[in-house]
CSV table of C-alpha atoms and ligand atoms in Angstrom, one decimal:
chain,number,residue,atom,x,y,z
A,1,UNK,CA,-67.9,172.9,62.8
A,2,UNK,CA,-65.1,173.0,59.9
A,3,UNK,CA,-63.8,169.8,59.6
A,4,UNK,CA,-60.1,168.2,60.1
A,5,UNK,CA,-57.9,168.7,57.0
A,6,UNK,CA,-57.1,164.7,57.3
A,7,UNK,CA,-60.4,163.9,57.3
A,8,UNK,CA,-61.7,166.3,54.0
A,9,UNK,CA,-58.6,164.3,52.6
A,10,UNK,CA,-59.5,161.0,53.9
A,11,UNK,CA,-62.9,160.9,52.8
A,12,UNK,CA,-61.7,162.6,48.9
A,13,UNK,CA,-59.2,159.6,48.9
A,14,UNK,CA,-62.0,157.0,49.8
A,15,UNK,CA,-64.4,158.7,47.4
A,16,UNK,CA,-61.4,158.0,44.4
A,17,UNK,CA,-61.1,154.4,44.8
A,18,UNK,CA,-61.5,152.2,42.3
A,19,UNK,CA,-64.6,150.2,41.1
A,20,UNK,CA,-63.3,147.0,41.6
A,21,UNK,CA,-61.2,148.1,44.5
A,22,UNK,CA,-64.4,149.2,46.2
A,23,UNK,CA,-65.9,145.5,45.2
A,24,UNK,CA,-63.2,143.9,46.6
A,25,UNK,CA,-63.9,145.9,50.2
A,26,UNK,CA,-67.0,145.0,50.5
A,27,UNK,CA,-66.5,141.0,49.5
A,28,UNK,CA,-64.2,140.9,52.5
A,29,UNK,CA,-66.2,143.1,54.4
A,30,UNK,CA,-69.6,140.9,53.6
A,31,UNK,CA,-67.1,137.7,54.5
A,32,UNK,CA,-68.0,136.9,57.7
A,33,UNK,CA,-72.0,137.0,57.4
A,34,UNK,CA,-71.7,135.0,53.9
A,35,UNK,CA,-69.9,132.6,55.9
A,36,UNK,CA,-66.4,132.4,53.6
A,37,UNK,CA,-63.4,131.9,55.2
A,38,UNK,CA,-61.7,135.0,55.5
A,39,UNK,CA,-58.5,134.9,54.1
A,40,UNK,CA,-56.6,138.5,55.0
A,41,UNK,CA,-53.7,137.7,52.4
A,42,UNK,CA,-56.0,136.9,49.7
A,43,UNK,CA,-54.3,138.9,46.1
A,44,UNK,CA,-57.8,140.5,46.0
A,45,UNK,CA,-57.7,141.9,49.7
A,46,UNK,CA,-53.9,142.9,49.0
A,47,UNK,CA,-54.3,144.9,45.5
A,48,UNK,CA,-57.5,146.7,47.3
A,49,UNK,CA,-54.8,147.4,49.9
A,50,UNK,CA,-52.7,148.9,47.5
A,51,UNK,CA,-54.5,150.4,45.2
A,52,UNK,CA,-56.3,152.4,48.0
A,53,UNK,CA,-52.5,153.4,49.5
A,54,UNK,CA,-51.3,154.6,46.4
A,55,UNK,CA,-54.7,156.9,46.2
A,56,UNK,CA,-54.6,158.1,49.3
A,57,UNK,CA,-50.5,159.0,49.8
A,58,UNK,CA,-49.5,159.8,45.7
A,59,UNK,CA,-45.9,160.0,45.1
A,60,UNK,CA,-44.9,159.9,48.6
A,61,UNK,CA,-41.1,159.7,49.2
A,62,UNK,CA,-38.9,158.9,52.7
A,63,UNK,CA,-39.0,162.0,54.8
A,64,UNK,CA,-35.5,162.6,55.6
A,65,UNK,CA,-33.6,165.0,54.0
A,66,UNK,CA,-30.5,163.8,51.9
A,67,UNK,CA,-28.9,164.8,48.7
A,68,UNK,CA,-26.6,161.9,47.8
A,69,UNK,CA,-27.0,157.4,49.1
A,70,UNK,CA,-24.0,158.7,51.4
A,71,UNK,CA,-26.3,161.3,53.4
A,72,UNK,CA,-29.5,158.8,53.1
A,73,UNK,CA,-27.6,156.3,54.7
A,74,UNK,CA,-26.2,158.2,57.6
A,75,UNK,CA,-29.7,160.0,58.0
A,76,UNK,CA,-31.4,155.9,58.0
A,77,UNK,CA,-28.3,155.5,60.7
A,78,UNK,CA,-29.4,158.4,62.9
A,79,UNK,CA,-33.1,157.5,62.5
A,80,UNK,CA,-32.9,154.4,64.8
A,81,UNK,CA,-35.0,155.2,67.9
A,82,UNK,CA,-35.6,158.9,66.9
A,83,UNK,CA,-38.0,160.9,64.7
A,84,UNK,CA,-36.8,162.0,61.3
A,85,UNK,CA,-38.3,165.1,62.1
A,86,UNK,CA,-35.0,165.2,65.0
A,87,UNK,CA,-32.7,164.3,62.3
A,88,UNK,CA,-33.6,166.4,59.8
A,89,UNK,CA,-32.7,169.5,61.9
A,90,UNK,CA,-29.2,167.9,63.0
A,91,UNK,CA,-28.3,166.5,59.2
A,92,UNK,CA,-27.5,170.1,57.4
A,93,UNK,CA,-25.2,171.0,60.5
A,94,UNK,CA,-23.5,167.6,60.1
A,95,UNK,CA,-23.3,167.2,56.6
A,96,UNK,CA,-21.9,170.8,56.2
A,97,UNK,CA,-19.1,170.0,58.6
A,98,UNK,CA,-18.4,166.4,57.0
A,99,UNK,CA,-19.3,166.9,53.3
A,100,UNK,CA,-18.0,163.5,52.0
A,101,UNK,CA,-17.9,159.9,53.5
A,102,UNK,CA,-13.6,160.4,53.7
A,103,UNK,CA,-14.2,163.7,55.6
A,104,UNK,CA,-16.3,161.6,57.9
A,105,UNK,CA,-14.0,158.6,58.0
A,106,UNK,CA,-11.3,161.1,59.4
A,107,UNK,CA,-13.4,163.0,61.8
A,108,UNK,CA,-13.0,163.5,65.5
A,109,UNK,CA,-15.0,161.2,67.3
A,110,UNK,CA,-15.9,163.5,70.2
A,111,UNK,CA,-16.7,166.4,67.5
A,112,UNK,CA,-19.1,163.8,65.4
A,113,UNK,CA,-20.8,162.4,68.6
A,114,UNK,CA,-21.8,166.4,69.5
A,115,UNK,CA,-22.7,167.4,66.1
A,116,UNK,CA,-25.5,164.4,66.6
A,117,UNK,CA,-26.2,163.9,70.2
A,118,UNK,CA,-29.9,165.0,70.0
A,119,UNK,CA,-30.8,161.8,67.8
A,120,UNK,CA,-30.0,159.5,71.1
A,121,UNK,CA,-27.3,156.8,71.4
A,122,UNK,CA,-25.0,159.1,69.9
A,123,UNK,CA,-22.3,157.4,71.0
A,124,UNK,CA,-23.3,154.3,68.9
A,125,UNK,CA,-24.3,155.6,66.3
A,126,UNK,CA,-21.0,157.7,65.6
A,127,UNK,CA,-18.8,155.2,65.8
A,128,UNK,CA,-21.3,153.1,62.8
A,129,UNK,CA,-21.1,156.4,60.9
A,130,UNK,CA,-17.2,156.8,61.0
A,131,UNK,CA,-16.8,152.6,60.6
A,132,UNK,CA,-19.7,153.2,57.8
A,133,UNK,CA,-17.6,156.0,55.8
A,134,UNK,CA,-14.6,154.1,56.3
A,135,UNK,CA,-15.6,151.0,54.8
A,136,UNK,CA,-17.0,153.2,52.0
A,137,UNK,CA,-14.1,154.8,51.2
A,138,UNK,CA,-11.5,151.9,51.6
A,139,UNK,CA,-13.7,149.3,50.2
A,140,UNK,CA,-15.5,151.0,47.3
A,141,UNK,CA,-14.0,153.8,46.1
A,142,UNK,CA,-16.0,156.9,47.8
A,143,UNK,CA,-19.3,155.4,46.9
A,144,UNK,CA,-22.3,153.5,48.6
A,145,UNK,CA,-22.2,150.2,47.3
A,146,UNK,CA,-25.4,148.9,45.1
A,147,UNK,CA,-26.1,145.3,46.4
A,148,UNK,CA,-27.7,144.2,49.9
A,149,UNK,CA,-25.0,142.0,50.5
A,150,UNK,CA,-21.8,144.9,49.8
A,151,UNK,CA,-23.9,147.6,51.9
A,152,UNK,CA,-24.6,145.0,54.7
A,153,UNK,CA,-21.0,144.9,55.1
A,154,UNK,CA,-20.7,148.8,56.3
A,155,UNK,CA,-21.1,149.0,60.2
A,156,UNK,CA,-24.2,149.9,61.5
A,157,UNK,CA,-26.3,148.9,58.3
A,158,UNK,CA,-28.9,146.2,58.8
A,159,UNK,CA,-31.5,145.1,56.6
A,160,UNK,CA,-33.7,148.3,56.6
A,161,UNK,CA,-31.0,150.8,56.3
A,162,UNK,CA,-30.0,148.8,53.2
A,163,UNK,CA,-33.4,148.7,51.9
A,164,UNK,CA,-34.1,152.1,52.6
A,165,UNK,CA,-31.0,153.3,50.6
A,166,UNK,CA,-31.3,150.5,47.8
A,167,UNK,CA,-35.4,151.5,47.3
A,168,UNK,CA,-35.5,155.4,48.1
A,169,UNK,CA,-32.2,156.5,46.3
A,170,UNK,CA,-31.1,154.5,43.9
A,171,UNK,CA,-34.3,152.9,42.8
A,172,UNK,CA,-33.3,149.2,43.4
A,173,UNK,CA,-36.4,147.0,45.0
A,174,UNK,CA,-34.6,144.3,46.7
A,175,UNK,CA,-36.7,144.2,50.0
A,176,UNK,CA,-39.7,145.9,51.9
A,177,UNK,CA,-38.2,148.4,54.9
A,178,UNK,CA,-39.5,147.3,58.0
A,179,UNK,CA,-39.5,149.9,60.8
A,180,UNK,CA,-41.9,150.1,63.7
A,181,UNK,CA,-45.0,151.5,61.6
A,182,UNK,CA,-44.4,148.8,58.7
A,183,UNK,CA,-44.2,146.2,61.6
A,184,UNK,CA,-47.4,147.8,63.4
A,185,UNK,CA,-49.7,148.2,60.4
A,186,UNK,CA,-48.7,145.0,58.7
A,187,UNK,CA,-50.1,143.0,61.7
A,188,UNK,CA,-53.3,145.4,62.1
A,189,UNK,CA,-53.8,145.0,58.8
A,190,UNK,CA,-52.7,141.0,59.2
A,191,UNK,CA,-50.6,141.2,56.4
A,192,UNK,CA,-47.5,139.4,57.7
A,193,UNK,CA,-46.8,139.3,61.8
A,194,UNK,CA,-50.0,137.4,62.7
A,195,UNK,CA,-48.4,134.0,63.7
A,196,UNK,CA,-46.3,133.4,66.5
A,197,UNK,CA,-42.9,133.6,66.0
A,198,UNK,CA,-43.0,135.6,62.9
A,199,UNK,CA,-43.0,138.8,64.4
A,200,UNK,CA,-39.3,139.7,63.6
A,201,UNK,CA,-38.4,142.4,61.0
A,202,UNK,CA,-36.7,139.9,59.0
A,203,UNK,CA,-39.7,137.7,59.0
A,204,UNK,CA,-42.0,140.5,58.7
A,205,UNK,CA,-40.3,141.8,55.3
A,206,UNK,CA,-40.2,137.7,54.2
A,207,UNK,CA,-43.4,137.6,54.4
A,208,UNK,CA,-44.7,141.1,52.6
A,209,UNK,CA,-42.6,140.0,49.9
A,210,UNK,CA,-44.4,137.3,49.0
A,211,UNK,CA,-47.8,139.1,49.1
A,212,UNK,CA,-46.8,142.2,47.6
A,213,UNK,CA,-45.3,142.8,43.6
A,214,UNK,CA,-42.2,143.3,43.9
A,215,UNK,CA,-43.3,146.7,41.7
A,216,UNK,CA,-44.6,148.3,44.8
A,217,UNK,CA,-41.9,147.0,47.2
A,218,UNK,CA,-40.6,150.4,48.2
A,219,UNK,CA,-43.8,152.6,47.6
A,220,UNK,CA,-45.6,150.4,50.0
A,221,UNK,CA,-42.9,151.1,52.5
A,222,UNK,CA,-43.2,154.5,52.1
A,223,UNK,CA,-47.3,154.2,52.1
A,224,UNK,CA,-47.5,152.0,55.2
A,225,UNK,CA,-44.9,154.8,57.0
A,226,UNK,CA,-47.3,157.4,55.8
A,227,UNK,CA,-50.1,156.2,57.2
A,228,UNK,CA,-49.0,155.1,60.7
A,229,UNK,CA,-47.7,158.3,61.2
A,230,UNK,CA,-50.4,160.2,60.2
A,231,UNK,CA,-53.8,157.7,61.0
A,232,UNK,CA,-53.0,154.2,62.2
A,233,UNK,CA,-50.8,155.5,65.0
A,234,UNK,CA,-50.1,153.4,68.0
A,235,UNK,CA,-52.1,154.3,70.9
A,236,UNK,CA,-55.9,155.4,69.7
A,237,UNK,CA,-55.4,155.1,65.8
A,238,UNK,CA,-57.6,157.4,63.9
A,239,UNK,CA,-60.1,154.5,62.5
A,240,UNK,CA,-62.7,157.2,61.3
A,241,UNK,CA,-60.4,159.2,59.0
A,242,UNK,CA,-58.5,155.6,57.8
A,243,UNK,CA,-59.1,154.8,53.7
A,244,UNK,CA,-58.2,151.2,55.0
A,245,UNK,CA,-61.1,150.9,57.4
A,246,UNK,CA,-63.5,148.9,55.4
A,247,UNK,CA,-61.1,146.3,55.0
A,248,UNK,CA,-59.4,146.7,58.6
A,249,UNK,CA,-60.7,144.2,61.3
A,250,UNK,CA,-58.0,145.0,63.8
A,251,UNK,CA,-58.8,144.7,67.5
A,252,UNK,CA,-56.9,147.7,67.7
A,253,UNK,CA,-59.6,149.9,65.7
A,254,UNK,CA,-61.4,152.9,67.5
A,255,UNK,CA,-64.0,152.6,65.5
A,256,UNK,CA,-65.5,150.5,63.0
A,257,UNK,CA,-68.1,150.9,59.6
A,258,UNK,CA,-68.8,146.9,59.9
B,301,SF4,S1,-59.0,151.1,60.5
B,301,SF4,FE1,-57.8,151.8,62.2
B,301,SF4,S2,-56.5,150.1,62.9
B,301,SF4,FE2,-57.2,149.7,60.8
B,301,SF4,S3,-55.6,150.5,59.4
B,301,SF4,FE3,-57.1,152.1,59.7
B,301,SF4,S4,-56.4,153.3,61.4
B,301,SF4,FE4,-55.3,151.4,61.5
């Protein structure tokens, strides 16, 4: 039987790891039966971590479709409780009938919210677009601002929109996005979520960035996204095809090498 593409490419990633990265798996691995405390957040579990993301999901980039930090952030806006797979089919429509943040500062309300009504909470979300482009244009000059604290100011940004625009387009590592996959796999992988109340995003992304280089702040986003949506999804992740797995002890896991 010919086997699943994303498990001939899961088991070449695994294959490519790193000496030391695979000598690091198999230290934590081993941990329990040397009897070692285990610690999950140890710099040698989090570089394997890393290094085997960065092998398994090579230049990977955010998967909606933008041409400019104006689009990026209305595309991170419509992404809230929808696939980007949904927004990327409603962004050229939109974009084409608003081309600029001032154009979509002087829309009609009732012609933006139909334009984007298959993302959900359209409603919502319009009004943060037109408040978003408004801000933009009155405030700073046409452009999206280049600091958390100026883009936190545009309605309907939060943290992770503001990382996600910072990191992905204009290259600026000032936070780690948290979305639902980040949030999943970072407790799986009990990286940061672990203890009670530190399961918010904010203390989620607090907490990665003090495990993580601040180097790989916004390709580990990317990674982590990757990887829950393609293997480490919610119900029944896909264990056996998962890079991770040796150094995965999730109660989650479908299946298990150790
Ligand atoms: S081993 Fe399973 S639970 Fe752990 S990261 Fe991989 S897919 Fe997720």
């Amino acid at each position: 039987m010919r086997k699943a593409a994303s498990q001939r490419v899961g088991k070449a990633a695994s294959r490519r790891v790193s000496k030391p990265a695979v000598a690091a798996v198999e230290r934590v691995a081993t941990g329990k039966k040397t009897g070692k405390m285990r610690n999950p957040t140890s710099q040698e579990r989090v570089a394997a971590i890393l290094e085997i993301l960065a092998k398994t999901y090579p230049g990977v980039v955010c998967a909606l479709h933008h041409r400019s930090a104006w689009e990026l952030t209305v595309a991170t806006i419509l992404s809230a409780q929808c696939t980007d797979v949904r927004v990327n089919l409603v962004t050229p429509a939109l974009f084409k009938a608003f081309p600029t943040p001032k154009a979509f500062a002087a829309a009609s309300l009732p012609e933006l919210e139909e334009l984007i009504r298959t993302t959900g909470f359209f409603r919502n979300k319009a009004k943060s677009i037109q408040g978003a482009a408004r801000v933009v244009v009155e405030e700073f000059g046409g452009k999206v601002p280049q600091t958390m604290e100026e883009i936190l100011t545009l309605p309907g940004v939060a943290r992770k929109t503001g990382n996600v625009v910072l990191g992905s387009w204009f290259k600026i590592a000032v936070g780690v996005v948290v979305d639902t996959h980040v949030m999943r796999l970072s407790r799986r992988l009990e990286l940061a979520g672990t203890t009670p109340g530190s399961t918010t995003p904010e203390k989620v992304e607090r907490d990665l960035m003090k495990i993580i280089p601040q180097d790989r702040w916004i390709a580990f986003s990317h990674e982590l996204i990757h990887h829950g949506r393609q293997i480490c999804v919610a119900r029944k992740p896909r264990c056996v095809d998962c890079t991770l797995e040796r150094l995965c002890n999730s109660s989650d896991k479908t299946w298990s090498s150790h």
